Amino acid sequence: TETRDETFRAGLEAAADYLVSHVGATPDDWQWGRVHTVTLDSYISTPSWNIGPFANDGAMISVDLGLFRFEQSGFAHVHGPVTRMVVELAPEGPVGLYQVPGGLDLHRDSPYYENLLPLWLENEPVTMPFSYEAARAGEAEHIGLMP
């Protein structure tokens, strides 16, 4: 029969052994982003269009959700929100912020394929325009669709 302290010590030793063998020999190497990485998989194209891996923060029970399935992929980020969005319904009109992993265009050759990824990785939101005028004022490119 093990005591509580023996069980606790065995757990700590197993965790330290895992970190040494998978991440590095010193505690300075034990950074969450070294084991908790994210790769954006392109399911509609070829694996060569995948983006990553990148160090990723977040965890299973945080606002910055970054789910992992240890038995399948270790600590790699395998599931999370596609969009993060907050909208304040202010008296002068809605004010919104959003984040999208990747970019605004699914075409690999587009400059917008992964343009929002650095902001998403840093948890920096983008302002969402709510009027035609606001959208046109911040546009980098205008594409007109005709029937």
CSV table of C-alpha atoms in Angstrom, one decimal:
chain,number,residue,atom,x,y,z
A,1,THR,CA,0.0,0.0,0.0
A,2,GLU,CA,1.3,3.4,-1.0
A,3,THR,CA,1.0,6.5,1.1
A,4,ARG,CA,-0.4,9.7,-0.3
A,5,ASP,CA,3.1,11.2,-0.3
A,6,GLU,CA,4.6,8.2,-2.1
A,7,THR,CA,1.8,8.5,-4.8
A,8,PHE,CA,2.4,12.2,-5.2
A,9,ARG,CA,6.2,11.7,-5.4
A,10,ALA,CA,5.8,9.0,-8.0
A,11,GLY,CA,3.5,11.2,-10.1
A,12,LEU,CA,6.1,14.1,-10.0
A,13,GLU,CA,8.9,11.8,-10.9
A,14,ALA,CA,6.9,10.4,-13.9
A,15,ALA,CA,6.1,13.9,-15.1
A,16,ALA,CA,9.8,15.0,-14.8
A,17,ASP,CA,10.9,11.8,-16.6
A,18,TYR,CA,8.4,12.6,-19.4
A,19,LEU,CA,9.6,16.2,-19.7
A,20,VAL,CA,13.3,15.2,-19.8
A,21,SER,CA,12.8,12.6,-22.5
A,22,HIS,CA,10.3,14.6,-24.7
A,23,VAL,CA,11.2,18.3,-24.1
A,24,GLY,CA,14.6,18.8,-22.6
A,25,ALA,CA,16.9,18.1,-19.7
A,26,THR,CA,16.4,21.3,-17.7
A,27,PRO,CA,13.3,23.1,-16.4
A,28,ASP,CA,14.2,26.1,-18.6
A,29,ASP,CA,13.3,23.8,-21.6
A,30,TRP,CA,9.9,22.9,-20.1
A,31,GLN,CA,7.7,25.5,-21.8
A,32,TRP,CA,4.1,24.7,-22.7
A,33,GLY,CA,4.5,25.8,-26.3
A,34,ARG,CA,7.2,23.2,-26.9
A,35,VAL,CA,4.7,20.4,-26.4
A,36,HIS,CA,1.4,22.2,-27.0
A,37,THR,CA,1.7,23.1,-30.7
A,38,VAL,CA,-0.9,23.8,-33.3
A,39,THR,CA,-1.0,22.9,-37.0
A,40,LEU,CA,-3.8,24.2,-39.2
A,41,ASP,CA,-4.7,21.3,-41.4
A,42,SER,CA,-6.2,21.9,-44.8
A,43,TYR,CA,-8.9,19.3,-45.2
A,44,ILE,CA,-10.0,20.6,-48.6
A,45,SER,CA,-6.6,20.4,-50.3
A,46,THR,CA,-3.3,18.6,-49.9
A,47,PRO,CA,-1.2,18.3,-46.7
A,48,SER,CA,1.4,20.6,-48.2
A,49,TRP,CA,-1.0,23.4,-47.7
A,50,ASN,CA,-1.0,22.8,-43.9
A,51,ILE,CA,0.3,25.7,-41.8
A,52,GLY,CA,2.5,24.9,-38.8
A,53,PRO,CA,3.4,23.7,-36.3
A,54,PHE,CA,3.5,26.7,-34.1
A,55,ALA,CA,3.9,27.0,-30.3
A,56,ASN,CA,0.4,27.5,-28.9
A,57,ASP,CA,-0.9,28.6,-25.5
A,58,GLY,CA,-4.3,27.8,-24.2
A,59,ALA,CA,-5.5,24.6,-22.5
A,60,MET,CA,-8.4,22.3,-22.1
A,61,ILE,CA,-10.3,24.6,-19.6
A,62,SER,CA,-9.2,28.1,-20.6
A,63,VAL,CA,-10.8,30.9,-22.5
A,64,ASP,CA,-8.1,30.3,-25.2
A,65,LEU,CA,-9.3,26.8,-25.7
A,66,GLY,CA,-6.6,24.4,-27.1
A,67,LEU,CA,-7.8,20.9,-26.7
A,68,PHE,CA,-5.5,17.9,-27.0
A,69,ARG,CA,-5.8,14.2,-26.8
A,70,PHE,CA,-2.7,12.9,-25.1
A,71,GLU,CA,-3.2,9.3,-26.2
A,72,GLN,CA,-3.4,10.3,-29.9
A,73,SER,CA,-1.0,13.3,-30.2
A,74,GLY,CA,0.6,14.1,-26.9
A,75,PHE,CA,-0.1,17.7,-26.0
A,76,ALA,CA,-0.6,18.9,-29.6
A,77,HIS,CA,-3.6,21.2,-30.1
A,78,VAL,CA,-6.1,19.1,-32.1
A,79,HIS,CA,-9.4,20.9,-31.5
A,80,GLY,CA,-10.4,24.4,-30.8
A,81,PRO,CA,-12.7,27.2,-31.9
A,82,VAL,CA,-12.7,28.2,-35.6
A,83,THR,CA,-13.7,31.7,-34.7
A,84,ARG,CA,-13.4,33.8,-31.5
A,85,MET,CA,-15.8,36.8,-31.5
A,86,VAL,CA,-17.1,39.3,-29.0
A,87,VAL,CA,-19.7,41.9,-29.9
A,88,GLU,CA,-20.7,44.8,-27.6
A,89,LEU,CA,-24.2,46.2,-28.4
A,90,ALA,CA,-23.3,49.8,-27.8
A,91,PRO,CA,-25.9,52.7,-28.1
A,92,GLU,CA,-24.0,54.1,-31.1
A,93,GLY,CA,-24.0,50.7,-32.8
A,94,PRO,CA,-22.4,47.3,-32.4
A,95,VAL,CA,-18.6,47.1,-31.7
A,96,GLY,CA,-17.1,43.7,-32.5
A,97,LEU,CA,-13.8,42.0,-32.2
A,98,TYR,CA,-12.9,38.7,-33.8
A,99,GLN,CA,-10.1,36.2,-34.4
A,100,VAL,CA,-9.7,33.6,-37.1
A,101,PRO,CA,-6.9,31.0,-37.2
A,102,GLY,CA,-5.3,31.2,-40.7
A,103,GLY,CA,-6.7,33.8,-43.0
A,104,LEU,CA,-9.6,35.2,-45.0
A,105,ASP,CA,-9.1,33.3,-48.2
A,106,LEU,CA,-8.9,29.5,-48.8
A,107,HIS,CA,-6.8,29.9,-51.9
A,108,ARG,CA,-3.2,29.0,-51.1
A,109,ASP,CA,-1.7,31.6,-53.4
A,110,SER,CA,-3.7,34.4,-51.9
A,111,PRO,CA,-1.9,37.0,-49.6
A,112,TYR,CA,-4.9,36.4,-47.3
A,113,TYR,CA,-4.4,32.6,-46.9
A,114,GLU,CA,-2.7,33.0,-43.5
A,115,ASN,CA,-2.8,36.7,-42.9
A,116,LEU,CA,-4.6,36.6,-39.6
A,117,LEU,CA,-2.6,33.7,-38.1
A,118,PRO,CA,0.0,35.9,-36.3
A,119,LEU,CA,-2.7,37.8,-34.6
A,120,TRP,CA,-4.6,34.6,-33.6
A,121,LEU,CA,-1.4,33.1,-32.2
A,122,GLU,CA,-0.8,36.3,-30.1
A,123,ASN,CA,-4.5,36.5,-29.1
A,124,GLU,CA,-4.8,39.9,-30.8
A,125,PRO,CA,-8.3,40.6,-32.1
A,126,VAL,CA,-9.3,42.3,-35.3
A,127,THR,CA,-12.0,45.0,-35.3
A,128,MET,CA,-15.2,43.8,-37.2
A,129,PRO,CA,-16.8,46.5,-39.4
A,130,PHE,CA,-20.6,46.5,-39.0
A,131,SER,CA,-21.5,49.0,-41.7
A,132,TYR,CA,-20.9,49.2,-45.5
A,133,GLU,CA,-18.9,52.4,-45.0
A,134,ALA,CA,-16.7,50.9,-42.2
A,135,ALA,CA,-16.0,47.8,-44.3
A,136,ARG,CA,-15.1,49.9,-47.4
A,137,ALA,CA,-12.9,52.3,-45.3
A,138,GLY,CA,-10.7,49.4,-44.1
A,139,GLU,CA,-10.6,47.3,-47.2
A,140,ALA,CA,-7.4,46.2,-48.7
A,141,GLU,CA,-9.0,44.9,-51.8
A,142,HIS,CA,-12.5,45.2,-53.4
A,143,ILE,CA,-14.0,42.3,-55.4
A,144,GLY,CA,-17.3,42.8,-57.0
A,145,LEU,CA,-19.4,39.7,-57.8
A,146,MET,CA,-21.9,40.0,-60.6
A,147,PRO,CA,-24.5,37.5,-61.7
